[in-house]
């Protein structure tokens, strides 16, 4: 108990008066966690709750675990939240492994419970052996420094007070307090990588150093301080920017100039903002992209994240926030036309000062317009003259001169009649057909 309280205080896990939700599976670790937190409740003025997620993966055994958790929470006087989910179905629908799908659904449930108790924290029963296994598993996969940092004691609302205890310490605690628990039959199988490490690798390392798990925990703590410093240096060397479309941007020159450890962290951090965890090969591809002379080069990362070179920047975007072409719309006289995909609404009607709230106004003589007026994406061969001295230019050339990335050009609204381009939103109006004093109609643009 003292070991846990000292460890928890080191990371400020259990502040006085807080609400703690214990994730309880019914196994030895989680029963130990619940008992210790409950024992600390009075002196720390803690409100203690429990949460159990039934993965429905082991039939009657899963239901047995749920019944056991209900009983032990009732005996301890702890309010329990319970949920279940179709893990296999979720894994199949989303192309995930069973373990990853189970974890995602479980943590989604924990987040939901925490939202019902504002300011609460969720305590999970990860222990020192779990941390050692995680470090070994990441090492076997070729992870970098971050992977060798192991399981963090605190991550957002999640706390791990038992990280300082080994599995043997936990069993000893349960025996000393006559606490029952249930066993997951799959823990005895060597089907999963973690189980093979637990059964075959960890015992060998403990035969060399009986305190191997404690040593791995200490190493993880030291490596986390190094990783924290490198992340801070990376943020200073290669700042990350987020735009209004949810895209993440890095400066290509800064990325190329940075030392590899800092540049690689900047790439992983940028991709992480979009839920992507790139491997070494993906990081290398992005760094090569930063050196590319092609202003429109691109590469793809896991999770459908795209990285495109947009002149001096590298832009990370998901399929959800990538720029898309919009459908052509025709303007009606004296009416507003809304184009949500293009992010604008447009008025076409008589030139009446003070009538239109606008971001841009384009004035014309109605007699200069030919047929229907539309708002559409650019077309091959579109030309416009924005400056009489420079003459007319194709929109393709104009966009290149303005350094508008190729990935964004199809989303820029073009206003045209049946013969010519009249204006390009955010770039300007054709000087060949612009009218001022003699204007009798206006096209007004309001950004949504």
Short mmCIF file of C-alpha atoms in Angstrom, two decimals:
data_model
loop_
_atom_site.label_atom_id
_atom_site.label_comp_id
_atom_site.label_asym_id
_atom_site.label_seq_id
_atom_site.Cartn_x
_atom_site.Cartn_y
_atom_site.Cartn_z
CA UNK A 1 0.00 0.00 0.00
CA UNK A 2 2.78 2.44 0.93
CA UNK A 3 4.60 1.71 -2.35
CA UNK A 4 1.45 2.54 -4.33
CA UNK A 5 0.67 5.75 -2.43
CA UNK A 6 4.23 7.02 -2.86
CA UNK A 7 4.16 6.20 -6.58
CA UNK A 8 0.72 7.81 -7.00
CA UNK A 9 1.86 10.95 -5.17
CA UNK A 10 4.97 11.17 -7.38
CA UNK A 11 2.70 11.65 -10.39
CA UNK A 12 -0.21 13.38 -8.58
CA UNK A 13 -2.61 10.57 -9.53
CA UNK A 14 -4.97 10.76 -6.54
CA UNK A 15 -5.54 14.39 -5.56
CA UNK A 16 -7.65 14.89 -2.48
CA UNK A 17 -11.37 15.00 -3.18
CA UNK A 18 -11.17 13.55 -6.69
CA UNK A 19 -13.42 10.94 -8.30
CA UNK A 20 -11.61 7.76 -9.36
CA UNK A 21 -13.16 5.26 -11.77
CA UNK A 22 -11.41 1.88 -11.47
CA UNK A 23 -11.39 -0.26 -14.61
CA UNK A 24 -12.25 -3.70 -13.24
CA UNK A 25 -12.10 -6.86 -15.35
CA UNK A 26 -12.28 -9.22 -12.38
CA UNK A 27 -8.69 -10.39 -12.78
CA UNK A 28 -6.08 -10.23 -10.04
CA UNK A 29 -4.65 -6.87 -11.07
CA UNK A 30 -7.96 -5.01 -11.24
CA UNK A 31 -9.27 -6.48 -7.97
CA UNK A 32 -6.06 -5.36 -6.26
CA UNK A 33 -6.46 -1.89 -7.79
CA UNK A 34 -10.06 -1.52 -6.65
CA UNK A 35 -9.26 -2.69 -3.11
CA UNK A 36 -6.30 -0.31 -2.73
CA UNK A 37 -8.18 2.71 -4.10
CA UNK A 38 -11.16 1.90 -1.88
CA UNK A 39 -8.82 1.62 1.14
CA UNK A 40 -7.39 5.06 0.36
CA UNK A 41 -10.80 6.66 -0.18
CA UNK A 42 -11.46 7.85 3.38
CA UNK A 43 -8.09 9.46 4.07
CA UNK A 44 -7.94 11.01 0.56
CA UNK A 45 -11.63 11.96 0.42
CA UNK A 46 -11.95 10.04 -2.84
CA UNK A 47 -15.20 9.11 -4.56
CA UNK A 48 -14.63 5.60 -5.90
CA UNK A 49 -16.46 4.03 -8.85
CA UNK A 50 -15.87 0.97 -11.02
CA UNK A 51 -16.36 0.29 -14.73
CA UNK A 52 -16.55 -3.14 -16.40
CA UNK A 53 -16.69 -3.80 -20.14
CA UNK A 54 -17.88 -7.23 -21.28
CA UNK A 55 -16.10 -7.99 -24.57
CA UNK A 56 -18.38 -10.98 -25.24
CA UNK A 57 -15.41 -12.90 -26.66
CA UNK A 58 -15.38 -15.93 -24.31
CA UNK A 59 -19.05 -16.85 -24.08
CA UNK A 60 -20.11 -17.95 -20.60
CA UNK A 61 -16.70 -17.09 -19.18
CA UNK A 62 -17.18 -13.41 -20.16
CA UNK A 63 -20.57 -13.40 -18.45
CA UNK A 64 -19.04 -15.09 -15.39
CA UNK A 65 -16.49 -12.27 -15.16
CA UNK A 66 -19.26 -9.67 -15.30
CA UNK A 67 -21.21 -11.43 -12.52
CA UNK A 68 -18.08 -11.61 -10.38
CA UNK A 69 -17.35 -7.89 -10.82
CA UNK A 70 -20.95 -7.04 -9.90
CA UNK A 71 -20.63 -9.12 -6.72
CA UNK A 72 -17.27 -7.74 -5.59
CA UNK A 73 -18.36 -4.13 -6.22
CA UNK A 74 -21.54 -4.77 -4.25
CA UNK A 75 -19.53 -6.26 -1.37
CA UNK A 76 -17.16 -3.24 -1.37
CA UNK A 77 -20.00 -0.73 -1.71
CA UNK A 78 -18.71 0.68 -5.00
CA UNK A 79 -21.05 1.99 -7.69
CA UNK A 80 -20.46 0.03 -10.90
CA UNK A 81 -20.94 0.99 -14.57
CA UNK A 82 -21.26 -1.93 -17.01
CA UNK A 83 -21.37 -2.12 -20.79
CA UNK A 84 -20.67 -4.67 -23.53
CA UNK A 85 -19.88 -4.71 -27.23
CA UNK A 86 -19.55 -6.88 -30.31
CA UNK A 87 -15.76 -6.82 -30.53
CA UNK A 88 -15.50 -9.35 -33.37
CA UNK A 89 -18.03 -7.48 -35.49
CA UNK A 90 -16.33 -4.15 -34.80
CA UNK A 91 -12.93 -5.62 -35.72
CA UNK A 92 -14.25 -7.00 -39.01
CA UNK A 93 -16.03 -3.78 -39.98
CA UNK A 94 -12.97 -1.65 -39.29
CA UNK A 95 -10.18 -3.98 -40.43
CA UNK A 96 -8.70 -4.30 -36.93
CA UNK A 97 -7.20 -7.11 -34.88
CA UNK A 98 -9.34 -8.46 -32.06
CA UNK A 99 -7.07 -7.06 -29.33
CA UNK A 100 -7.02 -3.56 -30.84
CA UNK A 101 -10.79 -3.57 -31.41
CA UNK A 102 -11.39 -4.67 -27.81
CA UNK A 103 -9.12 -1.93 -26.51
CA UNK A 104 -10.81 0.77 -28.59
CA UNK A 105 -14.32 -0.21 -27.47
CA UNK A 106 -13.22 -0.57 -23.85
CA UNK A 107 -11.62 2.87 -23.71
CA UNK A 108 -14.55 4.43 -25.55
CA UNK A 109 -16.75 3.10 -22.73
CA UNK A 110 -14.37 4.42 -20.06
CA UNK A 111 -14.43 7.85 -21.70
CA UNK A 112 -18.24 7.75 -21.67
CA UNK A 113 -18.32 6.92 -17.96
CA UNK A 114 -15.78 9.64 -17.17
CA UNK A 115 -17.93 12.18 -19.05
CA UNK A 116 -20.77 11.42 -16.61
CA UNK A 117 -18.50 12.32 -13.69
CA UNK A 118 -16.85 15.67 -14.57
CA UNK A 119 -13.28 15.97 -13.34
CA UNK A 120 -12.93 12.23 -12.74
CA UNK A 121 -9.93 10.06 -13.53
CA UNK A 122 -9.85 6.49 -14.80
CA UNK A 123 -7.47 4.11 -13.01
CA UNK A 124 -6.30 1.07 -14.95
CA UNK A 125 -4.48 -1.89 -13.38
CA UNK A 126 -1.33 -1.99 -15.53
CA UNK A 127 1.58 -3.27 -13.46
CA UNK A 128 5.38 -3.35 -13.71
CA UNK A 129 5.36 -6.67 -15.58
CA UNK A 130 2.90 -5.22 -18.11
CA UNK A 131 5.30 -2.35 -18.65
CA UNK A 132 8.26 -4.69 -19.13
CA UNK A 133 6.27 -6.74 -21.66
CA UNK A 134 5.29 -3.56 -23.53
CA UNK A 135 8.92 -2.41 -23.73
CA UNK A 136 10.04 -5.84 -25.00
CA UNK A 137 7.20 -6.01 -27.52
CA UNK A 138 8.04 -2.55 -28.88
CA UNK A 139 11.74 -3.45 -29.00
CA UNK A 140 10.92 -6.59 -31.00
CA UNK A 141 8.97 -4.42 -33.46
CA UNK A 142 11.91 -2.05 -33.95
CA UNK A 143 10.43 0.88 -32.04
CA UNK A 144 12.39 4.04 -31.35
CA UNK A 145 12.86 5.87 -28.08
CA UNK A 146 9.17 6.62 -27.63
CA UNK A 147 8.25 2.93 -27.83
CA UNK A 148 10.86 2.08 -25.21
CA UNK A 149 9.31 4.59 -22.79
CA UNK A 150 6.75 1.90 -21.97
CA UNK A 151 3.40 2.58 -20.34
CA UNK A 152 3.10 6.18 -19.06
CA UNK A 153 1.97 6.47 -15.41
CA UNK A 154 -0.45 9.25 -16.43
CA UNK A 155 -2.04 9.93 -19.82
CA UNK A 156 -4.76 12.57 -19.91
CA UNK A 157 -7.47 11.31 -17.51
CA UNK A 158 -5.92 7.83 -17.23
CA UNK A 159 -3.76 6.88 -14.24
CA UNK A 160 -1.84 3.64 -13.48
CA UNK A 161 -1.19 3.46 -9.72
CA UNK A 162 -0.05 -0.21 -9.85
CA UNK A 163 2.82 0.33 -12.30
CA UNK A 164 5.19 0.13 -9.33
CA UNK A 165 3.97 -3.38 -8.38
CA UNK A 166 5.00 -6.65 -10.04
CA UNK A 167 2.51 -9.42 -10.75
CA UNK A 168 3.97 -11.38 -7.83
CA UNK A 169 3.44 -8.36 -5.53
CA UNK A 170 -0.21 -8.22 -6.61
CA UNK A 171 -0.85 -11.92 -5.91
CA UNK A 172 0.79 -11.55 -2.51
CA UNK A 173 -1.50 -8.58 -1.75
CA UNK A 174 -4.61 -10.54 -2.73
CA UNK A 175 -3.57 -13.50 -0.56
CA UNK A 176 -2.79 -11.26 2.43
CA UNK A 177 -6.26 -9.67 2.17
CA UNK A 178 -8.16 -12.87 1.22
CA UNK A 179 -9.40 -11.30 -2.00
CA UNK A 180 -10.84 -13.56 -4.73
CA UNK A 181 -10.40 -12.98 -8.46
CA UNK A 182 -11.18 -14.68 -11.75
CA UNK A 183 -8.76 -15.97 -14.38
CA UNK A 184 -9.05 -15.26 -18.11
CA UNK A 185 -8.48 -18.66 -19.76
CA UNK A 186 -6.85 -17.00 -22.79
CA UNK A 187 -4.02 -15.77 -20.55
CA UNK A 188 -2.66 -19.34 -20.56
CA UNK A 189 -2.50 -19.48 -24.36
CA UNK A 190 0.55 -18.48 -26.37
CA UNK A 191 -1.60 -17.22 -29.26
CA UNK A 192 -0.91 -13.57 -28.47
CA UNK A 193 2.54 -11.95 -28.59
CA UNK A 194 2.19 -10.54 -25.09
CA UNK A 195 1.43 -13.99 -23.66
CA UNK A 196 4.53 -15.47 -25.32
CA UNK A 197 6.66 -12.73 -23.79
CA UNK A 198 5.00 -13.30 -20.40
CA UNK A 199 5.45 -17.09 -20.44
CA UNK A 200 8.72 -17.57 -22.32
CA UNK A 201 10.82 -14.39 -22.31
CA UNK A 202 10.17 -12.60 -19.02
CA UNK A 203 11.05 -15.64 -16.83
CA UNK A 204 14.46 -15.88 -18.56
CA UNK A 205 15.17 -12.20 -17.94
CA UNK A 206 14.06 -12.52 -14.31
CA UNK A 207 16.45 -15.46 -13.90
CA UNK A 208 19.23 -13.04 -14.88
CA UNK A 209 17.84 -10.18 -12.77
CA UNK A 210 14.99 -11.02 -10.36
CA UNK A 211 14.11 -7.30 -10.32
CA UNK A 212 13.98 -7.02 -14.10
CA UNK A 213 10.45 -5.48 -14.17
CA UNK A 214 11.47 -2.82 -11.65
CA UNK A 215 14.62 -2.14 -13.67
CA UNK A 216 12.59 -1.84 -16.88
CA UNK A 217 10.22 0.60 -15.12
CA UNK A 218 13.17 2.72 -13.99
CA UNK A 219 14.63 2.67 -17.51
CA UNK A 220 11.25 3.72 -18.93
CA UNK A 221 11.07 6.67 -16.53
CA UNK A 222 14.56 7.83 -17.53
CA UNK A 223 13.80 7.45 -21.23
CA UNK A 224 10.57 9.44 -20.85
CA UNK A 225 12.55 12.43 -19.58
CA UNK A 226 14.83 12.18 -22.63
CA UNK A 227 11.85 11.84 -24.95
CA UNK A 228 10.14 14.85 -23.37
CA UNK A 229 13.23 17.00 -23.96
CA UNK A 230 13.57 15.87 -27.58
CA UNK A 231 9.88 16.55 -28.24
CA UNK A 232 10.28 20.06 -26.84
CA UNK A 233 13.33 20.69 -29.03
CA UNK A 234 11.45 19.31 -32.02
CA UNK A 235 8.52 21.68 -31.47
CA UNK A 236 10.92 24.63 -31.42
CA UNK A 237 12.86 23.48 -34.49
CA UNK A 238 9.84 22.54 -36.60
CA UNK A 239 6.64 24.30 -35.39
CA UNK A 240 3.36 22.60 -36.20
CA UNK A 241 0.45 24.66 -37.53
CA UNK A 242 -3.21 23.70 -37.79
CA UNK A 243 -5.47 25.41 -40.33
CA UNK A 244 -9.23 25.99 -40.34
CA UNK A 245 -9.82 22.84 -42.42
CA UNK A 246 -8.15 20.68 -39.77
CA UNK A 247 -5.03 20.18 -41.89
CA UNK A 248 -1.63 20.02 -40.20
CA UNK A 249 1.29 21.92 -41.72
CA UNK A 250 5.08 21.72 -41.36
CA UNK A 251 7.61 24.03 -42.99
CA UNK A 252 9.60 21.93 -45.48
CA UNK A 253 12.82 23.93 -45.12
CA UNK A 254 12.73 23.76 -41.31
CA UNK A 255 12.08 20.02 -41.47
CA UNK A 256 15.01 19.47 -43.84
CA UNK A 257 17.34 21.61 -41.72
CA UNK A 258 16.48 19.86 -38.44
CA UNK A 259 18.56 16.99 -37.07
CA UNK A 260 16.96 13.61 -37.80
CA UNK A 261 15.76 12.92 -34.21
CA UNK A 262 13.91 16.25 -34.18
CA UNK A 263 12.61 16.01 -37.76
CA UNK A 264 11.30 12.48 -37.24
CA UNK A 265 9.44 13.55 -34.09
CA UNK A 266 7.89 16.49 -35.93
CA UNK A 267 6.58 14.13 -38.63
CA UNK A 268 5.19 11.67 -36.08
CA UNK A 269 3.60 14.50 -34.09
CA UNK A 270 1.97 16.03 -37.19
CA UNK A 271 0.63 12.66 -38.32
CA UNK A 272 -0.51 11.91 -34.77
CA UNK A 273 -2.81 14.96 -34.86
CA UNK A 274 -4.79 13.03 -37.51
CA UNK A 275 -4.78 9.73 -35.64
CA UNK A 276 -1.90 8.23 -37.62
CA UNK A 277 1.12 6.45 -36.12
CA UNK A 278 3.66 6.30 -38.99
CA UNK A 279 6.44 3.73 -38.98
CA UNK A 280 10.09 4.39 -39.84
CA UNK A 281 9.54 3.86 -43.57
CA UNK A 282 6.68 6.38 -43.59
CA UNK A 283 8.72 8.97 -41.71
CA UNK A 284 11.51 8.53 -44.26
CA UNK A 285 9.05 9.06 -47.12
CA UNK A 286 7.84 12.33 -45.61
CA UNK A 287 11.39 13.58 -45.05
CA UNK A 288 12.20 12.81 -48.69
CA UNK A 289 9.08 14.73 -49.67
CA UNK A 290 10.41 17.75 -47.75
CA UNK A 291 13.55 17.68 -49.93
CA UNK A 292 11.62 17.29 -53.18
CA UNK A 293 11.80 20.00 -55.83
CA UNK A 294 8.32 19.07 -57.05
CA UNK A 295 5.91 21.64 -55.51
CA UNK A 296 2.99 19.20 -55.86
CA UNK A 297 4.60 15.92 -54.75
CA UNK A 298 2.73 13.77 -52.23
CA UNK A 299 2.80 10.53 -50.27
CA UNK A 300 0.31 8.51 -48.25
CA UNK A 301 0.51 7.37 -44.62
CA UNK A 302 -1.46 4.69 -42.77
CA UNK A 303 -5.03 5.56 -41.79
CA UNK A 304 -5.73 7.29 -45.11
CA UNK A 305 -3.61 10.32 -44.19
CA UNK A 306 -2.14 12.18 -47.15
CA UNK A 307 0.97 14.36 -47.08
CA UNK A 308 1.36 16.82 -49.95
CA UNK A 309 4.13 19.26 -50.79
CA UNK A 310 2.50 22.64 -51.20
CA UNK A 311 5.40 24.90 -52.20
CA UNK A 312 7.21 25.70 -48.93
CA UNK A 313 4.98 23.52 -46.76
CA UNK A 314 4.16 19.90 -46.10
CA UNK A 315 0.44 19.50 -45.49
CA UNK A 316 -0.98 16.48 -43.64
CA UNK A 317 -4.67 15.87 -44.29
CA UNK A 318 -7.22 13.09 -43.95
CA UNK A 319 -9.81 12.12 -46.52
CA UNK A 320 -12.38 13.94 -44.37
CA UNK A 321 -10.72 17.35 -44.63
CA UNK A 322 -9.13 17.13 -48.07
CA UNK A 323 -10.26 19.82 -50.50
CA UNK A 324 -12.97 18.59 -52.85
CA UNK A 325 -14.45 20.02 -56.01
CA UNK A 326 -17.99 21.30 -55.62
CA UNK A 327 -21.00 21.00 -57.89
CA UNK A 328 -21.68 23.81 -60.37
CA UNK A 329 -24.55 26.09 -59.35
CA UNK A 330 -26.43 28.71 -61.38
CA UNK A 331 -27.16 32.13 -59.88
CA UNK A 332 -30.71 33.48 -59.86
CA UNK A 333 -31.48 37.17 -60.15
CA UNK A 334 -31.97 38.98 -56.84
CA UNK A 335 -31.37 35.81 -54.80
CA UNK A 336 -28.68 34.29 -52.61
CA UNK A 337 -27.18 30.97 -53.71
CA UNK A 338 -25.52 28.89 -50.97
CA UNK A 339 -22.57 26.62 -51.81
CA UNK A 340 -21.62 24.86 -48.56
CA UNK A 341 -18.93 22.71 -50.24
CA UNK A 342 -17.20 25.87 -51.48
CA UNK A 343 -17.74 27.67 -48.18
CA UNK A 344 -19.57 30.68 -49.68
CA UNK A 345 -22.97 32.11 -50.46
CA UNK A 346 -23.38 34.43 -53.45
CA UNK A 347 -25.88 37.15 -54.31
CA UNK A 348 -26.61 38.16 -57.90
CA UNK A 349 -28.87 41.15 -58.47
CA UNK A 350 -29.25 44.90 -58.96
CA UNK A 351 -26.48 47.17 -57.75
CA UNK A 352 -28.00 48.75 -54.67
CA UNK A 353 -25.49 50.26 -52.27
CA UNK A 354 -25.80 49.21 -48.66
CA UNK A 355 -28.12 46.32 -49.50
CA UNK A 356 -25.56 43.50 -49.54
CA UNK A 357 -23.38 42.31 -46.67
CA UNK A 358 -20.30 40.93 -48.37
CA UNK A 359 -16.66 39.89 -48.29
CA UNK A 360 -16.16 40.56 -52.00
CA UNK A 361 -18.22 42.58 -54.50
CA UNK A 362 -17.93 42.23 -58.29
CA UNK A 363 -19.70 44.94 -60.34
CA UNK A 364 -20.90 44.51 -63.94
CA UNK A 365 -23.06 45.99 -66.64
CA UNK A 366 -25.81 43.50 -67.23
CA UNK A 367 -25.53 44.05 -70.98
CA UNK A 368 -21.95 42.65 -70.86
CA UNK A 369 -23.11 39.33 -69.43
CA UNK A 370 -23.96 36.41 -71.68
CA UNK A 371 -26.67 33.94 -70.71
CA UNK A 372 -26.67 32.05 -67.41
CA UNK A 373 -24.23 33.00 -64.65
CA UNK A 374 -22.72 30.04 -62.80
CA UNK A 375 -20.32 29.34 -59.96
CA UNK A 376 -18.16 26.31 -60.70
CA UNK A 377 -14.70 24.75 -60.34
CA UNK A 378 -12.12 25.79 -62.92
CA UNK A 379 -12.08 24.16 -66.35
CA UNK A 380 -9.23 23.47 -68.73
CA UNK A 381 -8.54 26.56 -70.80
CA UNK A 382 -10.20 29.03 -68.41
CA UNK A 383 -8.59 32.48 -68.73
CA UNK A 384 -8.95 35.79 -66.92
CA UNK A 385 -7.35 39.23 -67.10
CA UNK A 386 -6.83 40.65 -63.61
CA UNK A 387 -4.34 43.32 -64.71
CA UNK A 388 -4.37 45.00 -68.15
CA UNK A 389 -0.59 45.48 -68.10
CA UNK A 390 0.03 41.79 -67.56
CA UNK A 391 -2.71 40.67 -69.92
CA UNK A 392 -4.90 37.59 -69.74
CA UNK A 393 -3.63 34.36 -68.20
CA UNK A 394 -4.93 30.84 -67.86
CA UNK A 395 -6.18 30.02 -64.39
CA UNK A 396 -3.59 27.23 -64.25
CA UNK A 397 -0.76 29.73 -64.73
CA UNK A 398 -2.37 32.23 -62.37
CA UNK A 399 -2.72 29.62 -59.62
CA UNK A 400 0.92 28.64 -60.05
CA UNK A 401 2.02 32.29 -59.81
CA UNK A 402 -0.10 32.76 -56.68
CA UNK A 403 1.39 29.54 -55.26
CA UNK A 404 -1.98 27.94 -54.79
CA UNK A 405 -1.36 24.21 -54.22
CA UNK A 406 -2.62 21.82 -56.87
CA UNK A 407 -4.67 20.01 -54.23
CA UNK A 408 -6.68 23.20 -53.50
CA UNK A 409 -7.24 24.53 -57.01
CA UNK A 410 -10.36 22.52 -57.74
CA UNK A 411 -12.10 23.94 -54.68
CA UNK A 412 -11.68 27.62 -55.65
CA UNK A 413 -15.00 29.01 -56.99
CA UNK A 414 -14.98 30.50 -60.48
CA UNK A 415 -17.81 32.85 -61.53
CA UNK A 416 -18.53 32.69 -65.27
CA UNK A 417 -21.21 33.34 -67.84
CA UNK A 418 -21.74 31.14 -70.90
CA UNK A 419 -18.68 32.55 -72.74
CA UNK A 420 -16.10 33.79 -70.25
CA UNK A 421 -14.73 33.88 -66.72
CA UNK A 422 -15.99 36.92 -64.84
CA UNK A 423 -14.20 36.53 -61.52
CA UNK A 424 -12.29 34.10 -59.32
CA UNK A 425 -13.25 34.27 -55.66
CA UNK A 426 -10.40 35.49 -53.44
CA UNK A 427 -8.29 36.40 -56.50
CA UNK A 428 -10.32 39.09 -58.23
CA UNK A 429 -12.59 40.20 -61.08
CA UNK A 430 -11.86 40.32 -64.78
CA UNK A 431 -10.76 43.88 -65.58
CA UNK A 432 -12.16 43.44 -69.11
CA UNK A 433 -15.73 43.30 -67.86
CA UNK A 434 -15.53 45.19 -64.59
CA UNK A 435 -17.77 48.19 -64.21
CA UNK A 436 -17.88 50.87 -61.55
CA UNK A 437 -20.04 53.97 -61.97
CA UNK A 438 -22.06 52.49 -64.83
CA UNK A 439 -22.57 49.13 -63.04
CA UNK A 440 -26.20 48.09 -62.83
CA UNK A 441 -25.67 44.64 -61.25
CA UNK A 442 -23.49 43.11 -58.59
CA UNK A 443 -22.27 39.67 -57.59
CA UNK A 444 -21.58 39.72 -53.87
CA UNK A 445 -19.71 36.93 -52.07
CA UNK A 446 -20.14 36.14 -48.39
CA UNK A 447 -17.95 33.48 -46.79
CA UNK A 448 -19.79 30.97 -44.65
#
